[in-house]
Tab-separated table of C-alpha atoms in Angstrom:
chain	number	residue	atom	x	y	z
E	404	MET	CA	-10.896	13.903	13.262
E	405	THR	CA	-7.695	12.906	13.545
E	406	TYR	CA	-6.671	9.071	14.347
E	407	ASP	CA	-4.896	6.849	17.550
E	408	PHE	CA	-4.497	3.728	15.794
E	409	ALA	CA	-2.879	3.066	12.051
E	410	ILE	CA	-3.504	-0.342	10.894
E	411	PHE	CA	-1.856	-0.708	7.588
E	412	ASP	CA	-1.726	-2.960	4.374
E	413	PHE	CA	1.778	-4.063	3.218
E	414	ASP	CA	1.524	-4.822	-0.431
E	415	GLY	CA	0.847	-1.799	-2.770
E	416	THR	CA	0.807	0.451	0.426
E	417	LEU	CA	4.060	0.573	2.185
E	418	ALA	CA	5.838	-1.443	-0.656
E	419	ASP	CA	6.279	-1.813	-4.038
E	420	THR	CA	5.580	-5.928	-4.773
E	421	ALA	CA	3.674	-5.395	-8.169
E	422	ALA	CA	6.893	-6.486	-10.409
E	423	SER	CA	6.784	-9.971	-7.754
E	424	PHE	CA	3.712	-9.979	-7.022
E	425	MET	CA	2.995	-10.288	-11.045
E	426	VAL	CA	5.698	-13.142	-11.284
E	427	ALA	CA	4.290	-14.887	-8.321
E	428	CYS	CA	0.698	-14.765	-9.988
E	429	ASN	CA	1.992	-16.306	-13.121
E	430	ALA	CA	4.064	-18.682	-11.317
E	431	ALA	CA	0.306	-19.626	-9.757
E	432	ALA	CA	-1.060	-19.843	-12.915
E	433	ARG	CA	0.916	-22.207	-14.539
E	434	ARG	CA	0.831	-24.100	-11.288
E	435	TYR	CA	-3.081	-23.892	-11.068
E	436	GLY	CA	-4.080	-24.026	-14.523
E	437	PHE	CA	-5.685	-20.569	-14.866
E	438	ARG	CA	-4.644	-18.047	-17.420
E	439	GLU	CA	-0.894	-16.103	-17.214
E	440	LEU	CA	-1.369	-12.595	-17.793
E	441	SER	CA	0.552	-9.963	-19.321
E	442	VAL	CA	1.831	-6.851	-17.823
E	443	ASP	CA	-1.235	-5.286	-19.662
E	444	GLU	CA	-3.821	-7.450	-18.501
E	445	PHE	CA	-2.473	-6.767	-14.833
E	446	GLN	CA	-3.045	-3.390	-15.828
E	447	SER	CA	-6.825	-3.865	-16.450
E	448	LEU	CA	-7.424	-5.579	-13.275
E	449	ARG	CA	-6.527	-2.328	-10.752
E	450	THR	CA	-10.612	-1.095	-11.932
E	451	MET	CA	-12.092	-4.415	-10.544
E	452	GLY	CA	-12.499	-5.844	-6.871
E	453	SER	CA	-11.428	-8.730	-6.059
E	454	ARG	CA	-14.372	-11.196	-6.955
E	455	GLU	CA	-14.090	-9.709	-10.580
E	456	ILE	CA	-10.677	-10.138	-10.665
E	457	ILE	CA	-10.882	-13.577	-9.848
E	458	ALA	CA	-13.481	-13.949	-12.486
E	459	GLN	CA	-11.170	-12.523	-14.821
E	460	LEU	CA	-8.769	-15.168	-14.396
E	461	GLY	CA	-11.215	-18.254	-14.328
E	462	VAL	CA	-9.849	-18.708	-9.750
E	463	PRO	CA	-12.449	-21.613	-9.182
E	464	MET	CA	-12.566	-20.283	-5.533
E	465	TRP	CA	-12.169	-23.661	-3.312
E	466	LYS	CA	-8.458	-23.019	-4.825
E	467	LEU	CA	-8.071	-19.943	-3.472
E	468	PRO	CA	-6.242	-20.838	-0.435
E	469	GLN	CA	-4.107	-23.672	-2.145
E	470	ILE	CA	-3.331	-20.358	-4.398
E	471	ALA	CA	-2.538	-18.171	-1.621
E	472	ALA	CA	-0.202	-19.938	0.344
E	473	PHE	CA	1.415	-21.376	-3.094
E	474	MET	CA	1.886	-17.453	-3.915
E	475	ARG	CA	2.872	-16.138	-0.411
E	476	ARG	CA	6.033	-18.896	-0.325
E	477	ALA	CA	7.023	-17.496	-4.302
E	478	MET	CA	6.676	-14.048	-2.866
E	479	ALA	CA	8.940	-14.779	0.160
E	480	THR	CA	11.893	-16.043	-2.180
E	481	GLU	CA	11.420	-12.200	-3.484
E	482	ALA	CA	11.504	-10.537	-0.257
E	483	ALA	CA	15.370	-8.908	0.103
E	484	SER	CA	15.074	-7.181	-2.977
E	485	VAL	CA	11.558	-5.480	-2.293
E	486	ARG	CA	11.560	-1.810	-1.769
E	487	LEU	CA	9.247	0.130	0.348
E	488	PHE	CA	8.229	2.972	-1.294
E	489	PRO	CA	9.761	6.538	-0.814
E	490	GLY	CA	8.689	8.320	2.891
E	491	ALA	CA	6.966	4.852	3.661
E	492	ALA	CA	9.850	4.097	6.445
E	493	GLU	CA	9.998	7.893	7.583
E	494	LEU	CA	6.024	7.834	8.062
E	495	LEU	CA	6.249	4.357	10.466
E	496	ALA	CA	9.338	6.186	12.532
E	497	ARG	CA	7.859	10.084	12.830
E	498	LEU	CA	4.284	7.881	14.125
E	499	LYS	CA	5.358	6.057	16.208
E	500	ALA	CA	7.566	9.232	17.796
E	501	ALA	CA	4.441	11.032	18.139
E	502	GLY	CA	2.580	7.977	19.586
E	503	ILE	CA	0.512	6.382	17.341
E	504	GLY	CA	-0.028	2.264	17.755
E	505	ILE	CA	0.559	0.708	14.423
E	506	ALA	CA	-0.633	-2.515	13.061
E	507	ILE	CA	-0.095	-4.491	9.586
E	508	VAL	CA	-2.315	-6.614	8.376
E	509	SER	CA	-1.121	-8.019	4.988
E	510	SER	CA	-1.721	-11.886	2.655
E	511	ASN	CA	1.659	-12.074	3.051
E	512	ALA	CA	3.867	-13.605	5.216
E	513	GLU	CA	4.809	-11.900	8.193
E	514	GLU	CA	8.823	-13.026	7.547
E	515	SER	CA	9.032	-11.559	4.233
E	516	ILE	CA	7.745	-8.421	5.427
E	517	ARG	CA	10.327	-8.162	8.452
E	518	ALA	CA	12.768	-8.666	5.619
E	519	ALA	CA	11.302	-5.946	3.354
E	520	LEU	CA	10.924	-3.461	6.414
E	521	ALA	CA	14.109	-4.668	7.540
E	522	GLU	CA	15.045	-1.856	10.677
E	523	THR	CA	12.141	-0.296	10.412
E	524	ALA	CA	9.777	-3.688	11.604
E	525	ALA	CA	10.492	-2.257	14.814
E	526	MET	CA	8.179	0.417	14.436
E	527	VAL	CA	5.049	-1.777	14.422
E	528	ASP	CA	3.357	-2.871	17.471
E	529	LEU	CA	0.982	-5.901	15.709
E	530	PHE	CA	1.811	-8.406	12.740
E	531	GLU	CA	-1.227	-10.330	11.541
E	532	CYS	CA	-0.354	-11.754	8.926
E	533	GLY	CA	-1.311	-14.430	6.147
E	534	ALA	CA	-5.142	-13.100	5.965
E	535	ALA	CA	-7.074	-15.123	3.666
E	536	LEU	CA	-7.981	-12.733	0.284
E	537	PHE	CA	-12.005	-12.214	1.912
E	538	GLY	CA	-10.662	-12.656	5.718
E	539	LYS	CA	-9.037	-8.954	6.593
E	540	ALA	CA	-11.922	-7.758	8.485
E	541	GLN	CA	-11.175	-10.608	11.141
E	542	HIS	CA	-7.648	-9.340	11.311
E	543	PHE	CA	-8.362	-5.843	11.342
E	544	LYS	CA	-10.545	-7.370	14.718
E	545	ALA	CA	-7.812	-8.415	16.369
E	546	ALA	CA	-5.607	-5.204	15.837
E	547	ILE	CA	-8.315	-3.486	17.305
E	548	ARG	CA	-8.266	-5.362	20.487
E	549	HIS	CA	-5.142	-5.107	20.550
E	550	SER	CA	-5.070	-1.521	20.227
E	551	GLY	CA	-7.357	-1.100	23.678
E	552	PHE	CA	-9.043	1.884	21.199
E	553	ASP	CA	-12.464	2.034	20.499
E	554	PRO	CA	-12.856	1.210	16.655
E	555	SER	CA	-13.664	5.205	15.548
E	556	ARG	CA	-9.796	6.212	16.743
E	557	ILE	CA	-8.442	4.024	14.711
E	558	LEU	CA	-8.118	4.276	10.605
E	559	ALA	CA	-7.297	1.612	8.051
E	560	ILE	CA	-4.909	2.048	5.051
E	561	GLY	CA	-5.058	-0.159	1.779
E	562	ASP	CA	-4.496	0.205	-1.847
E	563	GLU	CA	-7.410	-2.368	-2.586
E	564	ALA	CA	-11.587	-2.690	-2.735
E	565	ARG	CA	-10.969	-5.601	-0.341
E	566	ASP	CA	-8.866	-3.392	2.195
E	567	ILE	CA	-12.028	-0.687	1.780
E	568	GLU	CA	-14.715	-3.652	2.591
E	569	ALA	CA	-12.696	-5.649	5.824
E	570	ALA	CA	-12.562	-1.555	7.539
E	571	ARG	CA	-16.368	-1.305	6.532
E	572	LYS	CA	-16.509	-4.709	8.068
E	573	ALA	CA	-14.383	-4.169	11.378
E	574	GLY	CA	-15.757	-0.625	11.967
E	575	VAL	CA	-13.492	1.197	11.743
E	576	ALA	CA	-12.447	4.489	9.033
E	577	ALA	CA	-11.135	2.825	5.613
E	578	GLY	CA	-8.117	5.207	4.284
E	579	ALA	CA	-6.911	4.303	0.667
E	580	VAL	CA	-3.954	5.626	-0.958
E	581	ALA	CA	-3.300	6.543	-4.897
E	582	TRP	CA	-0.241	4.948	-5.407
E	583	GLY	CA	-1.200	0.836	-4.851
E	584	TYR	CA	-2.712	-2.042	-6.649
E	585	ALA	CA	-6.065	-0.224	-7.675
E	586	ASP	CA	-6.352	2.412	-9.524
E	587	PRO	CA	-7.105	5.654	-7.604
E	588	VAL	CA	-10.055	6.845	-9.479
E	589	PHE	CA	-11.221	3.449	-8.997
E	590	LEU	CA	-10.856	3.543	-5.010
E	591	LYS	CA	-12.206	6.729	-4.567
E	592	GLY	CA	-15.497	5.738	-6.288
E	593	LEU	CA	-15.959	3.279	-3.781
E	594	GLY	CA	-16.147	6.258	-1.020
E	595	PRO	CA	-13.303	5.973	1.588
E	596	ASP	CA	-13.149	7.881	4.628
E	597	ARG	CA	-9.692	9.516	3.619
E	598	PHE	CA	-8.169	9.253	0.322
E	599	PHE	CA	-4.321	9.622	0.189
E	600	SER	CA	-2.444	11.275	-2.849
E	601	HIS	CA	0.931	11.204	-1.420
E	602	MET	CA	2.343	9.508	1.719
E	603	GLU	CA	3.526	12.561	2.974
E	604	GLU	CA	-0.960	13.150	3.750
E	605	ILE	CA	-0.973	9.925	5.912
E	606	ALA	CA	0.646	11.402	9.221
E	607	PRO	CA	-1.650	14.607	9.245
E	608	ALA	CA	-4.482	12.392	9.649
E	609	PHE	CA	-3.159	11.350	12.689
E	610	GLY	CA	-2.355	14.498	14.010
E	611	VAL	CA	1.337	14.274	13.229
E	612	ALA	CA	2.685	17.528	11.442
């Protein structure tokens, strides 16, 4: 089966934002009183879902909206230095040229994403940004409405357990990538509809050779 509309996560899926995320997370830790993590400790979180990570960090759930807003602002200061993964810009251009609709649904800020995409932003039909940690499904549903397609024709692609969860809640197929934040073996174990080991594998899922 191929798909007619793509919903992409941004951080860890299209762009390598791991370093800026870690800096922002530790800045938030100092601001909001949870513990900072070393690089090795960040790596250990790759085999956990979002709720486990929150518990591991000792973050109260009621603080999440404040922390998320703080981290969006902190990551915005690094937006100009963010680099897309190799092949990401070409992928979006190929999909667009083939008539595939493209949405980006992200917890990051639209301004930061547009800055990182630069001219590639023109390939994107819809930005649904600033999603709450567990609120992506609602943004996926907005993208579904915008697309005009039946949900069965839509593939959502991300790099975390919460992306898979959100896709299932929204009733669209879930795709996962091997190069993002979450450990690929962990992600595969969650049973996504499509699993991509390389960027070049994504276009054929939309019937684009």
